[in-house]
Coordinates of C-alpha atoms in Angstrom, one line a residue:
M1 CA -2.2 19.6 9.8
A2 CA -2.4 21.3 6.4
T3 CA -6.1 22.3 6.0
G4 CA -5.9 22.7 2.2
I5 CA -8.1 25.8 2.5
V6 CA -8.1 27.7 -0.7
N7 CA -9.5 30.9 -2.1
N8 CA -9.1 30.8 -5.9
G9 CA -11.8 33.3 -6.5
V10 CA -13.9 30.9 -8.7
T11 CA -17.6 30.9 -8.0
H12 CA -19.4 27.6 -8.8
D13 CA -23.0 27.5 -9.9
L14 CA -24.3 24.4 -8.2
S15 CA -26.9 23.7 -10.9
A16 CA -24.2 23.7 -13.6
L17 CA -21.8 21.8 -11.3
F18 CA -24.1 18.8 -10.6
S19 CA -26.6 18.7 -13.5
S20 CA -26.3 17.1 -17.0
D21 CA -28.5 17.1 -20.1
G22 CA -32.0 16.0 -19.1
R23 CA -31.1 15.8 -15.3
D24 CA -31.6 18.6 -12.8
F25 CA -31.8 16.5 -9.7
L26 CA -29.7 14.4 -7.3
V27 CA -30.8 11.2 -5.6
R28 CA -31.3 9.8 -2.1
N29 CA -30.6 6.2 -1.2
N30 CA -34.4 5.5 -1.2
G31 CA -34.6 6.5 -4.9
D32 CA -36.2 10.0 -4.2
Q33 CA -35.1 12.8 -6.5
V34 CA -34.1 16.1 -5.0
K35 CA -33.8 19.3 -7.1
I36 CA -30.3 20.6 -7.3
S37 CA -31.8 24.1 -6.9
S38 CA -32.6 23.2 -3.2
L39 CA -28.8 23.4 -2.5
K40 CA -28.7 27.1 -3.1
G41 CA -27.3 29.1 -0.1
K42 CA -26.0 25.9 1.6
T43 CA -22.5 24.8 2.4
V44 CA -22.0 21.7 0.3
G45 CA -19.5 18.9 0.6
L46 CA -18.5 16.9 -2.5
Y47 CA -17.7 13.5 -1.1
F48 CA -15.5 11.5 -3.5
S49 CA -15.5 7.9 -2.2
A50 CA -16.1 4.2 -3.2
S51 CA -17.2 1.0 -1.6
W52 CA -13.9 -0.8 -2.4
C53 CA -11.8 1.8 -0.5
G54 CA -10.8 0.8 3.0
P55 CA -10.0 4.4 4.2
C56 CA -13.4 5.5 2.8
H57 CA -15.1 2.9 4.9
R58 CA -13.3 4.2 8.0
F59 CA -14.1 7.8 7.2
T60 CA -17.7 7.5 6.1
P61 CA -19.2 6.8 9.7
K62 CA -17.3 9.9 11.0
L63 CA -18.8 12.0 8.2
V64 CA -22.2 10.6 8.9
E65 CA -21.9 11.7 12.5
V66 CA -20.8 15.2 11.5
Y67 CA -23.6 15.4 8.9
N68 CA -26.3 14.5 11.4
E69 CA -24.9 17.0 13.8
V70 CA -24.7 19.9 11.3
A71 CA -27.4 19.2 8.7
S72 CA -30.2 19.4 11.3
K73 CA -29.6 23.1 11.2
G74 CA -30.6 23.1 7.5
E75 CA -27.3 24.7 6.3
F76 CA -25.2 21.8 5.2
E77 CA -25.5 19.1 2.5
V78 CA -23.2 16.4 1.2
V79 CA -23.2 15.0 -2.3
F80 CA -21.7 11.5 -2.9
V81 CA -19.6 11.3 -6.0
S82 CA -18.9 7.6 -6.5
S83 CA -15.9 5.8 -7.9
D84 CA -17.6 2.5 -7.7
T85 CA -17.5 0.3 -10.8
D86 CA -20.9 -1.3 -10.7
N87 CA -24.4 -0.3 -9.6
E88 CA -24.8 -3.0 -7.0
S89 CA -21.7 -1.8 -5.1
F90 CA -22.8 1.8 -5.4
N91 CA -26.3 1.0 -4.0
G92 CA -24.9 -1.0 -1.1
Y93 CA -22.5 1.7 -0.1
F94 CA -24.9 4.6 -0.7
S95 CA -27.5 2.9 1.5
K96 CA -25.3 3.8 4.6
M97 CA -25.3 7.5 3.7
P98 CA -28.0 10.0 4.7
W99 CA -27.1 12.5 2.1
L100 CA -27.5 13.0 -1.7
A101 CA -25.6 11.5 -4.6
V102 CA -24.9 12.0 -8.3
P103 CA -26.8 9.1 -10.0
F104 CA -24.5 6.2 -10.6
S105 CA -25.6 6.1 -14.2
D106 CA -24.2 9.6 -14.8
A107 CA -20.5 8.6 -15.3
D108 CA -19.7 11.7 -17.3
T109 CA -20.6 14.1 -14.5
V110 CA -18.6 12.0 -12.1
K111 CA -15.6 12.2 -14.4
R112 CA -16.0 15.9 -14.9
L113 CA -16.2 16.6 -11.2
E114 CA -13.1 14.5 -10.5
E115 CA -11.1 16.4 -13.2
L116 CA -12.4 19.8 -12.1
F117 CA -11.3 19.3 -8.5
E118 CA -8.2 17.3 -9.4
V119 CA -9.1 14.4 -7.2
S120 CA -6.0 12.2 -6.9
G121 CA -7.1 10.0 -4.0
I122 CA -10.1 9.0 -1.9
P123 CA -11.7 9.7 0.4
S124 CA -11.8 13.3 -0.6
L125 CA -14.1 15.9 0.7
V126 CA -14.3 19.3 -1.1
I127 CA -16.3 22.0 0.7
I128 CA -18.1 24.7 -1.3
D129 CA -19.4 27.6 0.8
S130 CA -22.8 29.2 0.7
N131 CA -21.5 31.6 -2.0
G132 CA -20.3 28.9 -4.3
K133 CA -16.6 29.2 -3.6
V134 CA -14.3 26.4 -2.5
S135 CA -13.4 26.9 1.2
T136 CA -11.3 23.7 1.5
E137 CA -10.2 20.8 -0.7
D138 CA -9.1 18.9 2.4
G139 CA -12.4 18.5 4.3
T140 CA -11.5 14.9 5.3
S141 CA -8.7 16.1 7.6
I142 CA -10.8 18.9 9.0
V143 CA -13.7 16.5 9.8
I144 CA -11.3 14.0 11.4
E145 CA -9.6 16.6 13.5
H146 CA -12.5 18.9 14.4
G147 CA -15.7 17.0 13.7
G148 CA -18.8 19.1 13.7
D149 CA -17.0 21.9 15.4
G150 CA -15.2 22.6 12.1
Y151 CA -18.4 23.7 10.4
P152 CA -18.6 25.8 8.1
F153 CA -15.1 24.6 7.3
T154 CA -13.7 28.0 6.5
R155 CA -10.2 29.3 7.1
E156 CA -11.5 31.6 9.7
R157 CA -13.3 28.8 11.6
I158 CA -10.2 26.5 11.6
D159 CA -8.0 29.4 12.7
F160 CA -10.4 30.1 15.5
L161 CA -10.4 26.5 16.6
K162 CA -6.6 26.4 16.6
E163 CA -6.5 29.5 18.7
Q164 CA -9.0 28.0 21.1
E165 CA -6.9 24.8 21.4
E166 CA -3.7 26.8 22.0
A167 CA -5.4 28.8 24.7
A168 CA -6.8 25.6 26.3
K169 CA -3.3 24.2 26.5
R170 CA -2.0 27.4 28.1
N171 CA -4.8 27.3 30.7
Q172 CA -5.1 23.6 31.0
T173 CA -6.7 22.1 34.1
L174 CA -7.8 18.5 34.9
S175 CA -11.4 19.6 34.5
S176 CA -10.8 21.3 31.1
I177 CA -9.4 18.0 29.9
L178 CA -11.9 15.5 31.4
V179 CA -15.2 17.3 31.9
S180 CA -17.6 17.9 29.0
T181 CA -20.9 19.8 28.8
S182 CA -22.8 16.6 29.4
R183 CA -20.5 14.9 31.9
D184 CA -18.5 15.8 35.0
Y185 CA -17.7 12.3 36.2
L186 CA -15.6 9.2 35.4
L187 CA -16.7 5.6 35.7
S188 CA -15.4 3.1 38.3
K189 CA -15.2 -0.6 37.6
D190 CA -18.4 -1.2 39.5
G191 CA -20.2 1.3 37.3
N192 CA -20.3 4.2 39.9
Q193 CA -19.9 7.8 38.8
V194 CA -16.8 9.4 40.4
P195 CA -16.7 13.2 40.1
V196 CA -13.6 14.5 38.2
S197 CA -13.2 17.0 41.1
E198 CA -12.0 14.1 43.3
L199 CA -8.9 13.8 41.2
E200 CA -7.8 17.4 41.6
G201 CA -4.4 17.7 43.2
K202 CA -3.3 14.2 42.2
T203 CA -0.9 13.0 39.6
V204 CA -3.1 11.5 36.9
G205 CA -2.2 9.1 34.0
L206 CA -4.4 9.2 31.0
Y207 CA -4.2 5.7 29.6
F208 CA -4.9 5.4 25.8
S209 CA -5.2 1.7 25.0
V210 CA -6.7 -0.9 22.7
T211 CA -7.8 -4.1 24.5
S212 CA -6.9 -6.5 21.7
D213 CA -3.4 -5.1 21.1
D214 CA -0.7 -7.3 22.5
S215 CA 1.6 -4.5 23.5
C216 CA -1.3 -2.8 25.4
L217 CA -2.1 -6.1 27.1
E218 CA 1.5 -6.5 28.3
F219 CA 1.7 -2.9 29.4
T220 CA -1.6 -3.0 31.3
T221 CA -0.2 -5.8 33.5
T222 CA 2.9 -3.8 34.3
L223 CA 0.9 -0.6 34.9
V224 CA -1.5 -2.5 37.3
D225 CA 1.5 -3.6 39.4
V226 CA 2.8 0.0 39.5
Y227 CA -0.6 1.4 40.3
N228 CA -1.4 -1.0 43.1
T229 CA 2.1 -0.4 44.7
L230 CA 1.6 3.4 44.6
K231 CA -1.9 3.0 46.1
E232 CA -0.6 0.8 48.9
R233 CA 2.0 3.2 50.0
G234 CA -0.4 6.2 49.8
D235 CA 0.8 8.1 46.8
K236 CA -1.7 10.5 45.2
F237 CA -1.8 8.8 41.8
E238 CA -4.7 7.9 39.6
V239 CA -5.2 6.4 36.1
V240 CA -8.0 7.1 33.7
F241 CA -8.6 4.6 30.9
L242 CA -9.4 6.2 27.5
S243 CA -10.5 3.2 25.4
L244 CA -9.7 3.2 21.6
D245 CA -11.7 0.0 21.2
D246 CA -14.3 -0.3 18.4
E247 CA -16.8 -2.4 20.3
D248 CA -18.4 -1.9 23.7
E249 CA -17.7 -5.6 24.6
E250 CA -14.0 -5.0 24.0
F251 CA -14.1 -2.0 26.2
K252 CA -15.8 -3.9 29.0
Q253 CA -13.3 -6.8 28.7
G254 CA -10.3 -4.5 29.0
F255 CA -11.8 -2.4 31.8
E256 CA -12.4 -5.5 33.9
T257 CA -8.7 -6.1 34.2
M258 CA -8.0 -2.5 35.4
P259 CA -8.3 -1.2 39.0
W260 CA -8.7 2.4 38.0
L261 CA -11.3 4.8 36.4
A262 CA -12.4 5.3 32.8
L263 CA -14.2 7.7 30.5
P264 CA -17.4 6.2 29.2
F265 CA -17.1 4.1 26.1
K266 CA -17.2 6.2 22.9
D267 CA -17.2 9.4 25.0
K268 CA -16.5 12.3 22.6
N269 CA -13.7 13.5 24.8
V270 CA -11.7 10.4 23.9
E271 CA -11.4 11.5 20.3
K272 CA -10.8 15.1 21.3
L273 CA -8.0 14.1 23.6
T274 CA -6.5 11.8 21.0
R275 CA -6.0 14.9 18.8
Y276 CA -5.2 17.2 21.7
F277 CA -2.2 15.1 22.9
E278 CA -1.3 14.3 19.3
L279 CA -1.4 10.5 20.0
S280 CA 1.1 8.7 17.8
A281 CA 1.4 5.3 19.5
I282 CA -0.3 2.8 21.7
P283 CA -0.1 2.2 24.6
T284 CA 0.3 5.8 25.6
L285 CA 0.2 7.1 29.2
V286 CA 0.0 10.9 29.4
I287 CA 0.9 12.2 32.8
I288 CA -1.0 15.2 34.2
G289 CA 0.6 16.8 37.2
P290 CA -1.1 17.9 40.4
D291 CA -1.5 21.4 39.0
G292 CA -3.4 20.1 36.0
K293 CA -0.6 20.7 33.5
T294 CA 0.9 18.0 31.2
L295 CA 4.1 16.6 32.8
N296 CA 4.9 14.1 30.1
P297 CA 3.2 13.1 26.8
N298 CA 4.0 9.4 27.2
V299 CA 5.7 7.5 30.0
A300 CA 4.8 4.0 28.8
E301 CA 8.3 3.2 27.8
L302 CA 9.7 4.6 31.1
I303 CA 7.4 2.4 33.1
E304 CA 8.3 -0.6 31.0
E305 CA 12.0 0.0 31.7
H306 CA 12.0 1.3 35.3
G307 CA 8.6 0.3 36.7
I308 CA 7.7 2.2 39.9
G309 CA 11.1 3.8 39.7
A310 CA 9.8 6.2 37.1
Y311 CA 7.3 7.8 39.5
P312 CA 6.4 10.7 39.9
F313 CA 7.4 11.3 36.2
T314 CA 8.7 14.8 36.8
P315 CA 11.5 16.4 34.6
E316 CA 13.9 15.9 37.6
K317 CA 13.0 12.2 37.7
I318 CA 13.4 11.8 33.9
S319 CA 16.8 13.4 34.1
E320 CA 17.8 11.0 36.9
L321 CA 16.6 8.0 34.9
A322 CA 18.5 9.3 31.8
E323 CA 21.7 9.4 33.9
I324 CA 21.0 5.8 35.1
A325 CA 20.4 4.7 31.5
K326 CA 23.7 6.4 30.4
A327 CA 25.6 4.6 33.1
K328 CA 24.1 1.3 32.2
E329 CA 25.0 1.8 28.5
E330 CA 28.6 2.6 29.5
A331 CA 28.7 -0.5 31.6
Q332 CA 27.0 -2.7 29.0
T333 CA 28.3 -6.2 28.3
L334 CA 27.1 -9.0 26.1
E335 CA 26.0 -10.8 29.3
S336 CA 24.0 -7.8 30.5
L337 CA 22.2 -7.9 27.1
L338 CA 21.7 -11.6 26.6
V339 CA 21.7 -13.3 30.0
S340 CA 18.5 -13.3 32.1
G341 CA 18.4 -15.8 35.0
D342 CA 18.8 -19.3 33.5
Q343 CA 18.4 -17.9 30.0
D344 CA 22.2 -17.7 29.3
F345 CA 22.3 -19.2 25.9
V346 CA 21.3 -18.8 22.2
I347 CA 20.5 -21.6 19.8
G348 CA 22.4 -22.9 16.8
K349 CA 21.1 -24.4 13.6
N350 CA 20.9 -27.9 15.0
G351 CA 18.9 -26.7 18.0
S352 CA 22.0 -26.9 20.2
K353 CA 22.4 -24.4 23.1
V354 CA 25.4 -22.0 22.6
P355 CA 26.4 -20.4 25.9
V356 CA 26.5 -16.6 25.7
S357 CA 29.9 -16.8 27.4
E358 CA 31.3 -18.4 24.2
L359 CA 30.4 -15.2 22.3
V360 CA 32.1 -12.8 24.6
G361 CA 34.9 -10.9 22.8
K362 CA 33.3 -11.3 19.4
N363 CA 31.7 -8.7 17.1
I364 CA 28.0 -9.5 17.3
L365 CA 25.1 -8.3 15.0
L366 CA 21.7 -8.5 16.6
Y367 CA 19.3 -9.0 13.7
F368 CA 15.6 -8.1 14.4
S369 CA 13.5 -9.5 11.6
A370 CA 10.4 -11.6 10.8
H371 CA 9.2 -13.9 8.0
W372 CA 5.9 -11.9 7.5
C373 CA 7.9 -8.7 6.8
P374 CA 8.6 -8.1 3.0
P375 CA 11.6 -5.7 3.6
C376 CA 13.1 -8.3 6.0
R377 CA 12.8 -11.1 3.4
A378 CA 14.4 -8.7 0.8
F379 CA 17.3 -7.8 3.2
T380 CA 18.1 -11.2 4.6
P381 CA 19.8 -12.6 1.5
Q382 CA 22.1 -9.6 1.4
L383 CA 22.9 -10.1 5.1
I384 CA 23.6 -13.8 4.5
K385 CA 26.1 -12.9 1.8
T386 CA 27.7 -10.3 4.0
Y387 CA 27.8 -12.8 6.9
H388 CA 29.7 -15.4 4.8
D389 CA 32.1 -12.7 3.4
I390 CA 32.9 -11.4 6.9
K391 CA 33.3 -14.9 8.4
A392 CA 35.8 -15.8 5.6
K393 CA 38.1 -13.1 6.9
D394 CA 37.3 -13.0 10.6
D395 CA 35.7 -15.9 12.5
A396 CA 35.2 -13.7 15.6
F397 CA 31.9 -12.5 14.2
E398 CA 28.4 -13.7 14.7
V399 CA 24.8 -12.8 13.9
I400 CA 21.9 -13.5 16.3
F401 CA 18.4 -13.6 14.9
I402 CA 15.8 -12.0 17.1
S403 CA 12.4 -13.0 15.7
S404 CA 9.1 -11.0 15.5
D405 CA 7.4 -14.0 13.9
S406 CA 3.9 -14.7 15.0
D407 CA 4.2 -18.5 15.5
Q408 CA 6.8 -21.2 15.9
S409 CA 6.4 -22.7 12.4
S410 CA 7.0 -19.3 10.8
F411 CA 10.1 -18.9 12.9
D412 CA 11.3 -22.3 12.0
E413 CA 10.8 -21.8 8.3
Y414 CA 12.5 -18.4 8.3
Y415 CA 15.4 -19.4 10.5
S416 CA 16.0 -22.5 8.3
S417 CA 17.3 -20.1 5.6
M418 CA 19.8 -18.4 7.9
P419 CA 23.4 -19.6 8.7
W420 CA 23.7 -18.0 12.1
L421 CA 22.5 -18.2 15.7
A422 CA 19.1 -17.1 17.2
L423 CA 17.2 -16.4 20.4
P424 CA 14.6 -19.2 20.8
Y425 CA 11.1 -18.3 19.5
G426 CA 9.0 -16.4 22.1
D427 CA 12.1 -15.7 24.3
S428 CA 11.4 -13.0 26.9
R429 CA 14.8 -11.4 26.2
K430 CA 13.5 -10.1 22.9
K431 CA 11.3 -7.5 24.8
H432 CA 14.3 -6.4 26.9
L433 CA 16.4 -5.9 23.7
N434 CA 13.6 -4.1 21.9
R435 CA 13.4 -1.7 24.8
I436 CA 17.1 -1.1 25.2
F437 CA 17.7 -0.4 21.5
K438 CA 14.3 1.2 20.9
V439 CA 13.6 -1.0 17.9
E440 CA 10.6 0.6 16.2
G441 CA 10.8 -1.1 12.8
I442 CA 12.2 -4.2 11.2
P443 CA 14.5 -5.2 9.7
S444 CA 17.0 -3.7 12.1
A445 CA 20.6 -4.7 12.9
I446 CA 22.5 -3.6 16.0
A447 CA 26.3 -4.0 16.0
I448 CA 27.9 -4.9 19.4
G449 CA 31.7 -4.7 19.7
P450 CA 34.1 -7.1 21.5
S451 CA 33.7 -5.2 24.7
G452 CA 29.9 -5.7 24.7
R453 CA 29.3 -2.0 24.0
T454 CA 27.0 -0.8 21.2
V455 CA 29.0 0.2 18.1
T456 CA 26.0 1.3 15.9
K457 CA 22.2 0.9 15.7
E458 CA 22.4 1.6 11.9
A459 CA 24.1 -1.6 10.8
R460 CA 21.3 -2.5 8.5
N461 CA 21.9 0.6 6.4
L462 CA 25.6 0.1 6.5
V463 CA 25.3 -3.5 5.2
S464 CA 22.9 -2.2 2.5
V465 CA 25.4 0.4 1.3
H466 CA 28.8 -1.3 1.9
G467 CA 28.2 -5.0 2.4
S468 CA 31.1 -6.7 4.2
N469 CA 33.3 -3.6 3.7
A470 CA 31.3 -2.0 6.5
Y471 CA 32.7 -4.5 9.1
P472 CA 33.4 -4.0 12.0
F473 CA 30.9 -1.1 11.7
T474 CA 33.1 1.3 13.7
E475 CA 33.4 5.1 13.1
E476 CA 36.9 4.6 12.0
Q477 CA 35.9 2.1 9.3
L478 CA 33.0 4.3 8.2
K479 CA 35.4 7.3 7.9
H480 CA 37.7 5.1 5.8
L481 CA 34.8 4.1 3.5
E482 CA 33.7 7.7 3.3
E483 CA 37.1 8.7 2.0
Q484 CA 37.1 5.8 -0.5
D485 CA 33.6 6.9 -1.8
E486 CA 34.7 10.5 -2.1
E487 CA 37.7 9.5 -4.1
K488 CA 35.7 7.1 -6.3
A489 CA 33.0 9.8 -6.9
K490 CA 35.7 12.1 -8.4
G491 CA 35.9 9.7 -11.3
W492 CA 32.2 9.8 -12.1
P493 CA 30.8 12.3 -14.6
E494 CA 28.9 15.2 -13.1
K495 CA 26.0 14.8 -15.6
L496 CA 24.9 12.0 -17.9
K497 CA 22.0 10.8 -20.1
H498 CA 20.4 7.5 -19.5
D499 CA 17.9 5.4 -21.5
L500 CA 15.6 5.0 -18.6
H501 CA 15.2 8.7 -18.3
A502 CA 15.7 10.2 -21.7
E503 CA 13.7 13.4 -20.9
H504 CA 16.5 15.1 -18.9
E505 CA 20.1 14.8 -18.0
L506 CA 20.8 13.2 -14.6
T507 CA 23.1 15.1 -12.2
R508 CA 25.4 13.5 -9.7
T509 CA 23.8 14.5 -6.4
R510 CA 24.3 13.8 -2.7
R511 CA 21.1 12.1 -1.5
R512 CA 20.6 10.8 2.1
V513 CA 18.3 8.0 1.1
Y514 CA 16.3 7.1 -2.0
S515 CA 14.8 4.3 -4.1
C516 CA 16.6 3.6 -7.3
D517 CA 14.3 3.8 -10.3
A518 CA 16.2 1.0 -12.1
C519 CA 16.8 -1.7 -9.6
H520 CA 14.2 -0.5 -7.1
E521 CA 16.6 -1.0 -4.2
T522 CA 17.3 1.6 -1.5
G523 CA 20.3 3.9 -2.2
Y524 CA 22.3 6.2 0.0
K525 CA 24.6 9.1 -0.3
W526 CA 25.2 9.4 -4.1
S527 CA 22.6 9.4 -6.8
Y528 CA 22.2 10.4 -10.5
Y529 CA 19.2 12.5 -9.9
C530 CA 16.6 14.5 -11.9
K531 CA 15.1 17.0 -9.5
E532 CA 12.3 18.0 -11.9
C533 CA 11.0 14.4 -12.1
D534 CA 12.2 13.1 -8.7
F535 CA 14.1 10.3 -10.6
D536 CA 17.0 8.5 -9.0
L537 CA 19.6 6.0 -10.2
H538 CA 22.3 4.3 -8.2
P539 CA 25.7 5.3 -9.6
N540 CA 26.2 1.6 -10.4
C541 CA 22.9 1.4 -12.3
A542 CA 23.7 4.7 -14.1
L543 CA 27.3 3.9 -15.1
E544 CA 27.4 0.2 -15.7
K545 CA 27.8 -1.1 -19.3
N546 CA 26.9 -4.6 -20.2
E547 CA 27.6 -6.0 -23.6
E548 CA 24.4 -8.0 -23.6
E549 CA 22.4 -4.8 -23.0
E550 CA 23.9 -3.2 -26.1
K551 CA 22.6 -5.9 -28.4
D552 CA 19.5 -5.1 -30.4
D553 CA 16.6 -7.3 -29.3
P554 CA 13.2 -6.9 -31.0
N555 CA 11.5 -7.9 -27.7
G556 CA 13.6 -5.4 -25.7
K557 CA 17.0 -5.7 -24.0
E558 CA 17.8 -9.1 -22.6
G559 CA 17.8 -9.1 -18.8
W560 CA 15.3 -6.3 -18.6
V561 CA 11.5 -6.1 -18.4
C562 CA 9.4 -3.2 -19.6
E563 CA 6.5 -2.2 -17.4
G564 CA 4.5 0.8 -18.6
D565 CA 6.9 3.6 -19.4
V566 CA 9.8 2.2 -17.3
C567 CA 12.2 -0.6 -18.1
C568 CA 13.6 -2.4 -15.1
K569 CA 16.2 -5.1 -14.6
V570 CA 14.8 -8.6 -14.1

């Protein structure tokens, strides 16, 4: 995390900072006036926030918690600098804050503070130390990561906390993870307190989950089966539930379905361990070995794929599973991907069942998409055109739509626009395919060759760049296209000027991926680029000449629309 800690040498006089003509006070939410001079010698946080801001609403309760913890010592104060647009919104939001504020009526001071501290987004928390110097401009991140422990939010304090954290990881034990100053126990389902010491010497899974999340619900069922089987055969394995739920009722509802232990709801260690293990997804099951050290930061995917076969989650077992997965991939067929019990078909446009056996030997594109997803809806028309172009030259090609839609009607509406095949809505094979291909975002397109082996997982990008020319998506075809592109690029000017970016020349530049500032579509490989302004144009957008565009038009060029200081194609 970048702490944003600065030392620009500027000393701020708090009276000059917060006062205005005729006002030498700040206000509380009950209307009381507090002299600005009372802030002298304190660490002060300038909290730039607003009632209309979602992230602000999520951060404010955390800041309240830290404020109540630290301000009781009399050394810390927060001043709310509001970006609200009306007094009623300001008052409603400020009523939830235990600190001071610049009066809503003093818009000039608010604007001056925003400009002085170059506030470009909210929530923003600027910390000024007891000497009047800025110690950090990124107090939000420090509060989120360290809570009250981050006080007084100086570079030295943050460095100290990081050193402590690194030392804790080096000397990690089960107790150092799960025991706090106020608690040395875990909760069982019946409400009993189980000493953490009873788990010493066991393999322990720390289960981060949200009760209402569908993926967590599904994984909990799988994990319960694995847990019960390991318990029945006498393995020394335990699970501890770390709830990320917002409400106590949700925590209780989730814990009722679990046969293992849990940290108390809203226990401070949950938030601490979320940061400690750098949680990036749910569900997450962190594995702590019998020696108290971290064996694996997340085995949820391994358990979904291998079940009890993933136990005991050691590096040796992971290597063994990787070899098994590699062997499966090498033996992959279309049937192994799409046939599961009596589910041996896909559906056609008229609802007919098409046996998977009829697709064997064809080039197949598995298209993961959903109606609710704007990038999917933008890409689908391009894929439809590509599909028709490929089918015109090779009928041994098919696309299979794998839906992430939330209901049958959305699936039906979306699929009605597509000319290809599909898995039925809600088909259990979707989860199997998501796991095999590790689909983490949509739209995604996976190319399967005539042998049933995976050709590429990047077919979406290839269609975006090359259309039907990318077919059959093999390395040989891509190498051929690469050679064509290199030859084509030789005929392009190295530099050019363009009306959409008259300030600077644009340079022909290799760019891995970018968004074209003319057509706003994603571009790959080549761009006409201004590094100074981070401005990109597709070569086609930069080089094309259209006679209609060259005609004078008092309302602008036909076929374009001007928005602000940028003209874009309609």
